[in-house]
């Protein structure tokens, strides 16, 4: 959320771009990376140091790997991503790409691939019939660290992909792979008169040339109230709570993200999944993986402030 | 299903296990202007006491009043009562409670909305279905639940309680497992082992921890319009074969019309049996846009926020005839740990926010005309605290 000097929300920005793309862009086309970041920050230009720190990306001795590493250090919170991302990727000046370690391309591939490689059936405790497992039931059966419960994404992806795999379908990633903004519930944000904000105020961007399937593949969303509207984003209310918009999360929860897979017909691949007893899924508050996820989210929130 | 030790018990009237009573009545009540918190709490305590007596078979009007006679009793245990609290209870200036309103416990809004494709009927008065309090009565038959709400009314009158019953909505369970539109209903409801987790409020706000939220949407169905559709078109919109209930696997276009092709009836393999309840992903955009796919996007655990799992417990209704047609529909009742989930289900375009009931917004050749099958006749959100003494949610009110 971009705020004015008084701390009031003036613009909302959301990105689903993977850092892997930006590391390559910074490594091989640093000038273009700076140009794009300046666009996002709505400034004429951005100093190289803002993205690359002490490293001069235009020095004759600078190699792509050096530039990518420098970009990682400044914009993604270091190699282990434990520090706060720089101001051009933490919302203070701009937001460029996802910075969490588990939001990388590798993590996404590992998640889907792990789920696709372990067909599973469980025996329902009530009906005593075999059925497809839920995400939380399937995750413990996947290779360690390939998926994490207690997130919005992993259990849903795992549940869907495990089922597809168990049905014996061929599965591949859509091209181009990415996390895309599928839709925004613009009607859920109300102006001071109680009317929904116009859809055109929600700017979706960072989509390549549309593909024949017509599916949305946007990776960036911006919401800004035009000056002529006569009110600010801080005066917008969330229909679902009646409360004014103060935090980005109030808008982010109206955005649905997705990952596209290409899937073939069932029984194309012969699979055998022996039904096993459905594991008990404990409440969130009783699970160490959930505690870890909450701790990570809170830490990142603290870092970003 | 039993709650874990130490976990507050859900109120009666939420049937997570097999079977549910046949009759439904939802009463919407309001506290009188000027009523203070203590008076409101006292009124509800008395209502709860009278309902408890009635559940034991005790009717106030037929209690013994003369020496030597015995009070006349009615059958015991013929109904369950559940108490919920609406957004207006927390309204500024009401002074009914000092506790905080749950963030998503809001009035549904009128005349716009409340959901992108589920709109109010044009003749529905504002606030229909919303009030300070809702009393859900579910029971053996219509008599059991009707008697209960009338006994509450008698109490209010006799004791001049600062409470009035403004509206009631009745309904019944069908014994054929089908809805008014003739198709199987409730087949894809959340599986039993997930229900407890789906309905429990984790504790935001703390006063409703261990309770749940009730969403009531009285959905009028335009049966005449529905019956004008050919069976094939109905099946495309629903996503199931009308007779067998088997999910539609694909649609085939013969140049003139679309033909839905259903999966064969469940055979031997676990996958096939599960697919009846939970149809597989489909690459067919027409099938993907059907009602059952829109309403059930995944089978993740309720602990996964993005899964939007809720437990549905609806009752059909017939509200007489209007202009020569039956005024029928569904009392959609759902219980969920967070109202966010229903908001998302009815808000997201890929779920039920994109079209009224089912089908594609941008239809292709042979696909059914967009149909406004459902309109909202009444509705409200209610917080449903766990069981407590002297009545559920007593902590909301000042002690007397």
PDB file of C-alpha atoms in Angstrom, chain B residues 37-269:
ATOM      1  CA  UNK B  37     -28.374  -4.647  27.605  1.00  0.00           C
ATOM      2  CA  UNK B  38     -29.583  -6.164  30.853  1.00  0.00           C
ATOM      3  CA  UNK B  39     -33.213  -6.145  29.715  1.00  0.00           C
ATOM      4  CA  UNK B  40     -32.230  -7.777  26.432  1.00  0.00           C
ATOM      5  CA  UNK B  41     -30.293 -10.487  28.249  1.00  0.00           C
ATOM      6  CA  UNK B  42     -33.200 -11.139  30.593  1.00  0.00           C
ATOM      7  CA  UNK B  43     -35.614 -11.430  27.679  1.00  0.00           C
ATOM      8  CA  UNK B  44     -33.457 -14.006  25.937  1.00  0.00           C
ATOM      9  CA  UNK B  45     -32.941 -15.927  29.143  1.00  0.00           C
ATOM     10  CA  UNK B  46     -36.688 -16.218  29.548  1.00  0.00           C
ATOM     11  CA  UNK B  47     -37.121 -17.271  25.929  1.00  0.00           C
ATOM     12  CA  UNK B  48     -34.488 -19.938  26.370  1.00  0.00           C
ATOM     13  CA  UNK B  49     -36.097 -21.199  29.585  1.00  0.00           C
ATOM     14  CA  UNK B  50     -39.496 -21.508  27.947  1.00  0.00           C
ATOM     15  CA  UNK B  51     -38.024 -23.336  24.972  1.00  0.00           C
ATOM     16  CA  UNK B  52     -36.194 -25.685  27.324  1.00  0.00           C
ATOM     17  CA  UNK B  53     -39.468 -26.380  29.127  1.00  0.00           C
ATOM     18  CA  UNK B  54     -41.240 -27.000  25.844  1.00  0.00           C
ATOM     19  CA  UNK B  55     -38.564 -29.430  24.784  1.00  0.00           C
ATOM     20  CA  UNK B  56     -39.438 -31.370  27.923  1.00  0.00           C
ATOM     21  CA  UNK B  57     -43.092 -31.266  26.901  1.00  0.00           C
ATOM     22  CA  UNK B  58     -44.140 -28.457  29.207  1.00  0.00           C
ATOM     23  CA  UNK B  59     -46.496 -25.879  27.706  1.00  0.00           C
ATOM     24  CA  UNK B  60     -47.107 -22.764  29.792  1.00  0.00           C
ATOM     25  CA  UNK B  61     -50.793 -22.453  28.925  1.00  0.00           C
ATOM     26  CA  UNK B  62     -51.564 -25.995  29.979  1.00  0.00           C
ATOM     27  CA  UNK B  63     -49.718 -26.002  33.251  1.00  0.00           C
ATOM     28  CA  UNK B  64     -51.789 -27.018  36.257  1.00  0.00           C
ATOM     29  CA  UNK B  65     -53.525 -24.046  37.791  1.00  0.00           C
ATOM     30  CA  UNK B  66     -56.092 -25.753  39.981  1.00  0.00           C
ATOM     31  CA  UNK B  67     -55.473 -27.860  43.028  1.00  0.00           C
ATOM     32  CA  UNK B  68     -55.115 -31.542  42.303  1.00  0.00           C
ATOM     33  CA  UNK B  69     -54.821 -31.337  38.557  1.00  0.00           C
ATOM     34  CA  UNK B  70     -51.828 -32.226  36.412  1.00  0.00           C
ATOM     35  CA  UNK B  71     -50.516 -30.090  33.628  1.00  0.00           C
ATOM     36  CA  UNK B  72     -51.111 -31.342  30.103  1.00  0.00           C
ATOM     37  CA  UNK B  73     -47.941 -32.319  28.336  1.00  0.00           C
ATOM     38  CA  UNK B  74     -46.917 -32.539  24.703  1.00  0.00           C
ATOM     39  CA  UNK B  75     -44.318 -34.825  23.183  1.00  0.00           C
ATOM     40  CA  UNK B  76     -40.833 -34.095  24.403  1.00  0.00           C
ATOM     41  CA  UNK B  77     -37.747 -33.642  22.223  1.00  0.00           C
ATOM     42  CA  UNK B  78     -39.581 -32.708  19.081  1.00  0.00           C
ATOM     43  CA  UNK B  79     -37.423 -29.735  18.121  1.00  0.00           C
ATOM     44  CA  UNK B  80     -34.040 -28.062  18.522  1.00  0.00           C
ATOM     45  CA  UNK B  81     -33.526 -24.348  19.035  1.00  0.00           C
ATOM     46  CA  UNK B  82     -30.514 -22.328  17.992  1.00  0.00           C
ATOM     47  CA  UNK B  83     -29.896 -18.695  18.808  1.00  0.00           C
ATOM     48  CA  UNK B  84     -27.933 -16.321  16.565  1.00  0.00           C
ATOM     49  CA  UNK B  85     -27.015 -12.669  16.773  1.00  0.00           C
ATOM     50  CA  UNK B  86     -27.187 -10.285  13.827  1.00  0.00           C
ATOM     51  CA  UNK B  87     -25.170  -7.222  12.940  1.00  0.00           C
ATOM     52  CA  UNK B  88     -27.809  -4.782  14.164  1.00  0.00           C
ATOM     53  CA  UNK B  89     -27.314  -5.961  17.752  1.00  0.00           C
ATOM     54  CA  UNK B  90     -23.916  -4.275  17.636  1.00  0.00           C
ATOM     55  CA  UNK B  91     -25.223  -1.097  16.026  1.00  0.00           C
ATOM     56  CA  UNK B  92     -24.092   2.254  17.349  1.00  0.00           C
ATOM     57  CA  UNK B  93     -26.539   3.786  19.767  1.00  0.00           C
ATOM     58  CA  UNK B  94     -28.185   0.481  20.600  1.00  0.00           C
ATOM     59  CA  UNK B  95     -26.247  -0.072  23.821  1.00  0.00           C
ATOM     60  CA  UNK B  96     -27.210  -3.717  23.706  1.00  0.00           C
ATOM     61  CA  UNK B  97     -23.707  -5.066  24.058  1.00  0.00           C
ATOM     62  CA  UNK B  98     -20.245  -3.790  24.732  1.00  0.00           C
ATOM     63  CA  UNK B  99     -18.568  -6.637  22.916  1.00  0.00           C
ATOM     64  CA  UNK B 100     -17.099  -6.203  19.470  1.00  0.00           C
ATOM     65  CA  UNK B 101     -18.949  -7.018  16.273  1.00  0.00           C
ATOM     66  CA  UNK B 102     -17.268  -9.732  14.213  1.00  0.00           C
ATOM     67  CA  UNK B 103     -15.721  -8.039  11.202  1.00  0.00           C
ATOM     68  CA  UNK B 104     -17.797  -9.812   8.579  1.00  0.00           C
ATOM     69  CA  UNK B 105     -21.039  -9.819  10.495  1.00  0.00           C
ATOM     70  CA  UNK B 106     -22.684  -7.080   8.467  1.00  0.00           C
ATOM     71  CA  UNK B 107     -26.098  -6.390   7.021  1.00  0.00           C
ATOM     72  CA  UNK B 108     -26.390  -7.867   3.568  1.00  0.00           C
ATOM     73  CA  UNK B 109     -27.207  -4.500   2.057  1.00  0.00           C
ATOM     74  CA  UNK B 110     -30.241  -3.312   0.218  1.00  0.00           C
ATOM     75  CA  UNK B 111     -31.253  -2.507  -2.513  1.00  0.00           C
ATOM     76  CA  UNK B 112     -27.918  -3.169  -4.224  1.00  0.00           C
ATOM     77  CA  UNK B 113     -26.253  -6.521  -3.969  1.00  0.00           C
ATOM     78  CA  UNK B 114     -25.652  -8.232  -1.780  1.00  0.00           C
ATOM     79  CA  UNK B 115     -23.813 -10.515  -4.195  1.00  0.00           C
ATOM     80  CA  UNK B 116     -22.861  -9.867  -7.809  1.00  0.00           C
ATOM     81  CA  UNK B 117     -25.294 -12.345  -9.331  1.00  0.00           C
ATOM     82  CA  UNK B 118     -27.637 -13.125  -6.452  1.00  0.00           C
ATOM     83  CA  UNK B 119     -29.851 -10.074  -6.198  1.00  0.00           C
ATOM     84  CA  UNK B 120     -32.822  -9.082  -4.113  1.00  0.00           C
ATOM     85  CA  UNK B 121     -36.273  -9.628  -5.514  1.00  0.00           C
ATOM     86  CA  UNK B 122     -37.635  -6.286  -6.661  1.00  0.00           C
ATOM     87  CA  UNK B 123     -40.528  -6.427  -4.189  1.00  0.00           C
ATOM     88  CA  UNK B 124     -38.535  -7.526  -1.156  1.00  0.00           C
ATOM     89  CA  UNK B 125     -38.683  -5.000   1.700  1.00  0.00           C
ATOM     90  CA  UNK B 126     -35.311  -3.811   2.977  1.00  0.00           C
ATOM     91  CA  UNK B 127     -33.975  -5.725   5.938  1.00  0.00           C
ATOM     92  CA  UNK B 128     -35.912  -8.910   5.216  1.00  0.00           C
ATOM     93  CA  UNK B 129     -34.242 -11.697   7.116  1.00  0.00           C
ATOM     94  CA  UNK B 130     -32.073  -9.415   9.231  1.00  0.00           C
ATOM     95  CA  UNK B 131     -32.564  -8.646  12.880  1.00  0.00           C
ATOM     96  CA  UNK B 132     -30.906  -8.440  16.268  1.00  0.00           C
ATOM     97  CA  UNK B 133     -31.584 -12.107  16.901  1.00  0.00           C
ATOM     98  CA  UNK B 134     -32.504 -15.158  14.909  1.00  0.00           C
ATOM     99  CA  UNK B 135     -34.059 -18.245  16.376  1.00  0.00           C
ATOM    100  CA  UNK B 136     -33.653 -21.334  14.227  1.00  0.00           C
ATOM    101  CA  UNK B 137     -36.148 -24.046  15.101  1.00  0.00           C
ATOM    102  CA  UNK B 138     -35.705 -27.439  13.509  1.00  0.00           C
ATOM    103  CA  UNK B 139     -37.955 -30.276  14.389  1.00  0.00           C
ATOM    104  CA  UNK B 140     -39.946 -33.389  13.791  1.00  0.00           C
ATOM    105  CA  UNK B 141     -42.665 -31.628  11.862  1.00  0.00           C
ATOM    106  CA  UNK B 142     -44.180 -28.270  11.103  1.00  0.00           C
ATOM    107  CA  UNK B 143     -46.305 -28.419  14.218  1.00  0.00           C
ATOM    108  CA  UNK B 144     -43.290 -28.799  16.497  1.00  0.00           C
ATOM    109  CA  UNK B 145     -41.445 -25.749  15.219  1.00  0.00           C
ATOM    110  CA  UNK B 146     -44.559 -23.619  14.764  1.00  0.00           C
ATOM    111  CA  UNK B 147     -45.718 -24.347  18.298  1.00  0.00           C
ATOM    112  CA  UNK B 148     -42.306 -23.382  19.627  1.00  0.00           C
ATOM    113  CA  UNK B 149     -42.280 -19.964  18.013  1.00  0.00           C
ATOM    114  CA  UNK B 150     -45.843 -19.255  19.090  1.00  0.00           C
ATOM    115  CA  UNK B 151     -44.970 -20.213  22.653  1.00  0.00           C
ATOM    116  CA  UNK B 152     -42.160 -17.660  22.467  1.00  0.00           C
ATOM    117  CA  UNK B 153     -44.629 -15.044  21.276  1.00  0.00           C
ATOM    118  CA  UNK B 154     -46.979 -15.838  24.172  1.00  0.00           C
ATOM    119  CA  UNK B 155     -44.126 -15.390  26.602  1.00  0.00           C
ATOM    120  CA  UNK B 156     -43.166 -12.042  25.084  1.00  0.00           C
ATOM    121  CA  UNK B 157     -46.735 -10.808  25.403  1.00  0.00           C
ATOM    122  CA  UNK B 158     -47.371 -12.222  28.863  1.00  0.00           C
ATOM    123  CA  UNK B 159     -44.181 -10.877  30.370  1.00  0.00           C
ATOM    124  CA  UNK B 160     -43.994  -7.731  28.252  1.00  0.00           C
ATOM    125  CA  UNK B 161     -40.503  -8.597  27.154  1.00  0.00           C
ATOM    126  CA  UNK B 162     -38.760  -5.917  25.064  1.00  0.00           C
ATOM    127  CA  UNK B 163     -38.563  -8.245  22.099  1.00  0.00           C
ATOM    128  CA  UNK B 164     -40.695  -8.722  19.017  1.00  0.00           C
ATOM    129  CA  UNK B 165     -40.758 -11.418  16.403  1.00  0.00           C
ATOM    130  CA  UNK B 166     -40.773  -9.565  13.117  1.00  0.00           C
ATOM    131  CA  UNK B 167     -40.653 -12.351  10.565  1.00  0.00           C
ATOM    132  CA  UNK B 168     -40.658 -16.095  10.277  1.00  0.00           C
ATOM    133  CA  UNK B 169     -39.475 -18.245   7.403  1.00  0.00           C
ATOM    134  CA  UNK B 170     -40.529 -21.868   7.195  1.00  0.00           C
ATOM    135  CA  UNK B 171     -39.148 -24.780   5.265  1.00  0.00           C
ATOM    136  CA  UNK B 172     -39.060 -28.527   5.009  1.00  0.00           C
ATOM    137  CA  UNK B 173     -36.685 -31.269   4.017  1.00  0.00           C
ATOM    138  CA  UNK B 174     -37.644 -33.341   1.002  1.00  0.00           C
ATOM    139  CA  UNK B 175     -37.390 -37.080   1.304  1.00  0.00           C
ATOM    140  CA  UNK B 176     -36.264 -37.681  -2.259  1.00  0.00           C
ATOM    141  CA  UNK B 177     -32.911 -35.939  -1.984  1.00  0.00           C
ATOM    142  CA  UNK B 178     -33.888 -33.533  -4.730  1.00  0.00           C
ATOM    143  CA  UNK B 179     -34.565 -29.833  -4.888  1.00  0.00           C
ATOM    144  CA  UNK B 180     -37.477 -28.023  -6.539  1.00  0.00           C
ATOM    145  CA  UNK B 181     -35.666 -27.997  -9.859  1.00  0.00           C
ATOM    146  CA  UNK B 182     -35.824 -31.776  -9.873  1.00  0.00           C
ATOM    147  CA  UNK B 183     -32.138 -32.554  -9.497  1.00  0.00           C
ATOM    148  CA  UNK B 184     -30.218 -34.201  -6.678  1.00  0.00           C
ATOM    149  CA  UNK B 185     -29.251 -31.664  -4.050  1.00  0.00           C
ATOM    150  CA  UNK B 186     -26.654 -31.728  -1.312  1.00  0.00           C
ATOM    151  CA  UNK B 187     -24.668 -34.537  -2.932  1.00  0.00           C
ATOM    152  CA  UNK B 188     -21.481 -32.485  -2.899  1.00  0.00           C
ATOM    153  CA  UNK B 189     -21.930 -31.132   0.615  1.00  0.00           C
ATOM    154  CA  UNK B 190     -18.732 -31.159   2.623  1.00  0.00           C
ATOM    155  CA  UNK B 191     -17.844 -34.642   3.801  1.00  0.00           C
ATOM    156  CA  UNK B 192     -18.755 -35.544   7.324  1.00  0.00           C
ATOM    157  CA  UNK B 193     -15.227 -35.832   8.650  1.00  0.00           C
ATOM    158  CA  UNK B 194     -14.536 -32.225   7.633  1.00  0.00           C
ATOM    159  CA  UNK B 195     -17.713 -30.618   8.931  1.00  0.00           C
ATOM    160  CA  UNK B 196     -16.695 -29.920  12.499  1.00  0.00           C
ATOM    161  CA  UNK B 197     -13.579 -28.053  11.356  1.00  0.00           C
ATOM    162  CA  UNK B 198     -15.547 -26.201   8.699  1.00  0.00           C
ATOM    163  CA  UNK B 199     -18.154 -24.782  11.027  1.00  0.00           C
ATOM    164  CA  UNK B 200     -16.084 -23.950  14.100  1.00  0.00           C
ATOM    165  CA  UNK B 201     -15.181 -20.333  14.706  1.00  0.00           C
ATOM    166  CA  UNK B 202     -11.540 -20.295  15.795  1.00  0.00           C
ATOM    167  CA  UNK B 203     -11.998 -17.252  17.975  1.00  0.00           C
ATOM    168  CA  UNK B 204     -12.192 -13.938  16.205  1.00  0.00           C
ATOM    169  CA  UNK B 205     -13.785 -12.358  18.172  1.00  0.00           C
ATOM    170  CA  UNK B 206     -13.118 -14.324  21.327  1.00  0.00           C
ATOM    171  CA  UNK B 207     -16.737 -14.313  22.462  1.00  0.00           C
ATOM    172  CA  UNK B 208     -17.692 -16.528  19.528  1.00  0.00           C
ATOM    173  CA  UNK B 209     -14.799 -18.985  19.902  1.00  0.00           C
ATOM    174  CA  UNK B 210     -16.075 -22.506  19.512  1.00  0.00           C
ATOM    175  CA  UNK B 211     -19.292 -21.245  17.977  1.00  0.00           C
ATOM    176  CA  UNK B 212     -20.027 -20.699  14.330  1.00  0.00           C
ATOM    177  CA  UNK B 213     -21.678 -18.318  11.884  1.00  0.00           C
ATOM    178  CA  UNK B 214     -25.021 -18.932  10.248  1.00  0.00           C
ATOM    179  CA  UNK B 215     -25.779 -17.575   6.805  1.00  0.00           C
ATOM    180  CA  UNK B 216     -29.422 -17.525   5.818  1.00  0.00           C
ATOM    181  CA  UNK B 217     -30.374 -16.821   2.223  1.00  0.00           C
ATOM    182  CA  UNK B 218     -33.983 -17.396   1.265  1.00  0.00           C
ATOM    183  CA  UNK B 219     -33.587 -18.035  -2.422  1.00  0.00           C
ATOM    184  CA  UNK B 220     -36.684 -17.800  -4.566  1.00  0.00           C
ATOM    185  CA  UNK B 221     -36.580 -20.106  -7.576  1.00  0.00           C
ATOM    186  CA  UNK B 222     -38.210 -19.221 -10.897  1.00  0.00           C
ATOM    187  CA  UNK B 223     -39.522 -22.711 -11.508  1.00  0.00           C
ATOM    188  CA  UNK B 224     -41.558 -21.702 -14.542  1.00  0.00           C
ATOM    189  CA  UNK B 225     -38.446 -20.408 -16.296  1.00  0.00           C
ATOM    190  CA  UNK B 226     -36.515 -23.508 -15.297  1.00  0.00           C
ATOM    191  CA  UNK B 227     -39.153 -25.837 -16.689  1.00  0.00           C
ATOM    192  CA  UNK B 228     -39.019 -24.063 -20.030  1.00  0.00           C
ATOM    193  CA  UNK B 229     -35.488 -25.389 -20.456  1.00  0.00           C
ATOM    194  CA  UNK B 230     -34.983 -28.739 -22.100  1.00  0.00           C
ATOM    195  CA  UNK B 231     -33.641 -31.492 -19.890  1.00  0.00           C
ATOM    196  CA  UNK B 232     -30.266 -31.343 -21.658  1.00  0.00           C
ATOM    197  CA  UNK B 233     -29.976 -27.630 -20.982  1.00  0.00           C
ATOM    198  CA  UNK B 234     -30.908 -28.131 -17.340  1.00  0.00           C
ATOM    199  CA  UNK B 235     -28.255 -30.826 -17.035  1.00  0.00           C
ATOM    200  CA  UNK B 236     -25.639 -28.550 -18.573  1.00  0.00           C
ATOM    201  CA  UNK B 237     -26.460 -25.830 -16.038  1.00  0.00           C
ATOM    202  CA  UNK B 238     -26.525 -28.196 -13.062  1.00  0.00           C
ATOM    203  CA  UNK B 239     -23.656 -30.462 -14.115  1.00  0.00           C
ATOM    204  CA  UNK B 240     -25.457 -33.730 -13.349  1.00  0.00           C
ATOM    205  CA  UNK B 241     -27.702 -36.197 -15.117  1.00  0.00           C
ATOM    206  CA  UNK B 242     -31.242 -35.410 -14.013  1.00  0.00           C
ATOM    207  CA  UNK B 243     -32.236 -38.979 -13.228  1.00  0.00           C
ATOM    208  CA  UNK B 244     -29.117 -40.706 -11.990  1.00  0.00           C
ATOM    209  CA  UNK B 245     -27.340 -37.696 -10.512  1.00  0.00           C
ATOM    210  CA  UNK B 246     -24.113 -38.796 -12.177  1.00  0.00           C
ATOM    211  CA  UNK B 247     -21.843 -35.865 -12.980  1.00  0.00           C
ATOM    212  CA  UNK B 248     -21.618 -34.668 -16.560  1.00  0.00           C
ATOM    213  CA  UNK B 249     -18.260 -35.620 -18.030  1.00  0.00           C
ATOM    214  CA  UNK B 250     -18.425 -33.639 -21.257  1.00  0.00           C
ATOM    215  CA  UNK B 251     -20.790 -32.063 -23.752  1.00  0.00           C
ATOM    216  CA  UNK B 252     -20.924 -32.905 -27.433  1.00  0.00           C
ATOM    217  CA  UNK B 253     -22.020 -30.484 -30.144  1.00  0.00           C
ATOM    218  CA  UNK B 254     -23.793 -32.027 -33.124  1.00  0.00           C
ATOM    219  CA  UNK B 255     -24.113 -28.777 -35.020  1.00  0.00           C
ATOM    220  CA  UNK B 256     -27.616 -28.135 -33.733  1.00  0.00           C
ATOM    221  CA  UNK B 257     -27.562 -28.754 -30.029  1.00  0.00           C
ATOM    222  CA  UNK B 258     -25.303 -29.682 -27.144  1.00  0.00           C
ATOM    223  CA  UNK B 259     -25.629 -33.136 -25.656  1.00  0.00           C
ATOM    224  CA  UNK B 260     -24.412 -33.667 -22.099  1.00  0.00           C
ATOM    225  CA  UNK B 261     -22.669 -36.998 -21.511  1.00  0.00           C
ATOM    226  CA  UNK B 262     -22.656 -38.182 -17.927  1.00  0.00           C
ATOM    227  CA  UNK B 263     -20.206 -40.491 -16.266  1.00  0.00           C
ATOM    228  CA  UNK B 264     -21.530 -44.023 -15.954  1.00  0.00           C
ATOM    229  CA  UNK B 265     -23.093 -44.969 -12.659  1.00  0.00           C
ATOM    230  CA  UNK B 266     -20.541 -45.631  -9.947  1.00  0.00           C
ATOM    231  CA  UNK B 267     -18.862 -48.950 -10.533  1.00  0.00           C
ATOM    232  CA  UNK B 268     -16.246 -50.820  -8.616  1.00  0.00           C
ATOM    233  CA  UNK B 269     -13.227 -48.606  -8.259  1.00  0.00           C
TER     234      UNK B 269
END
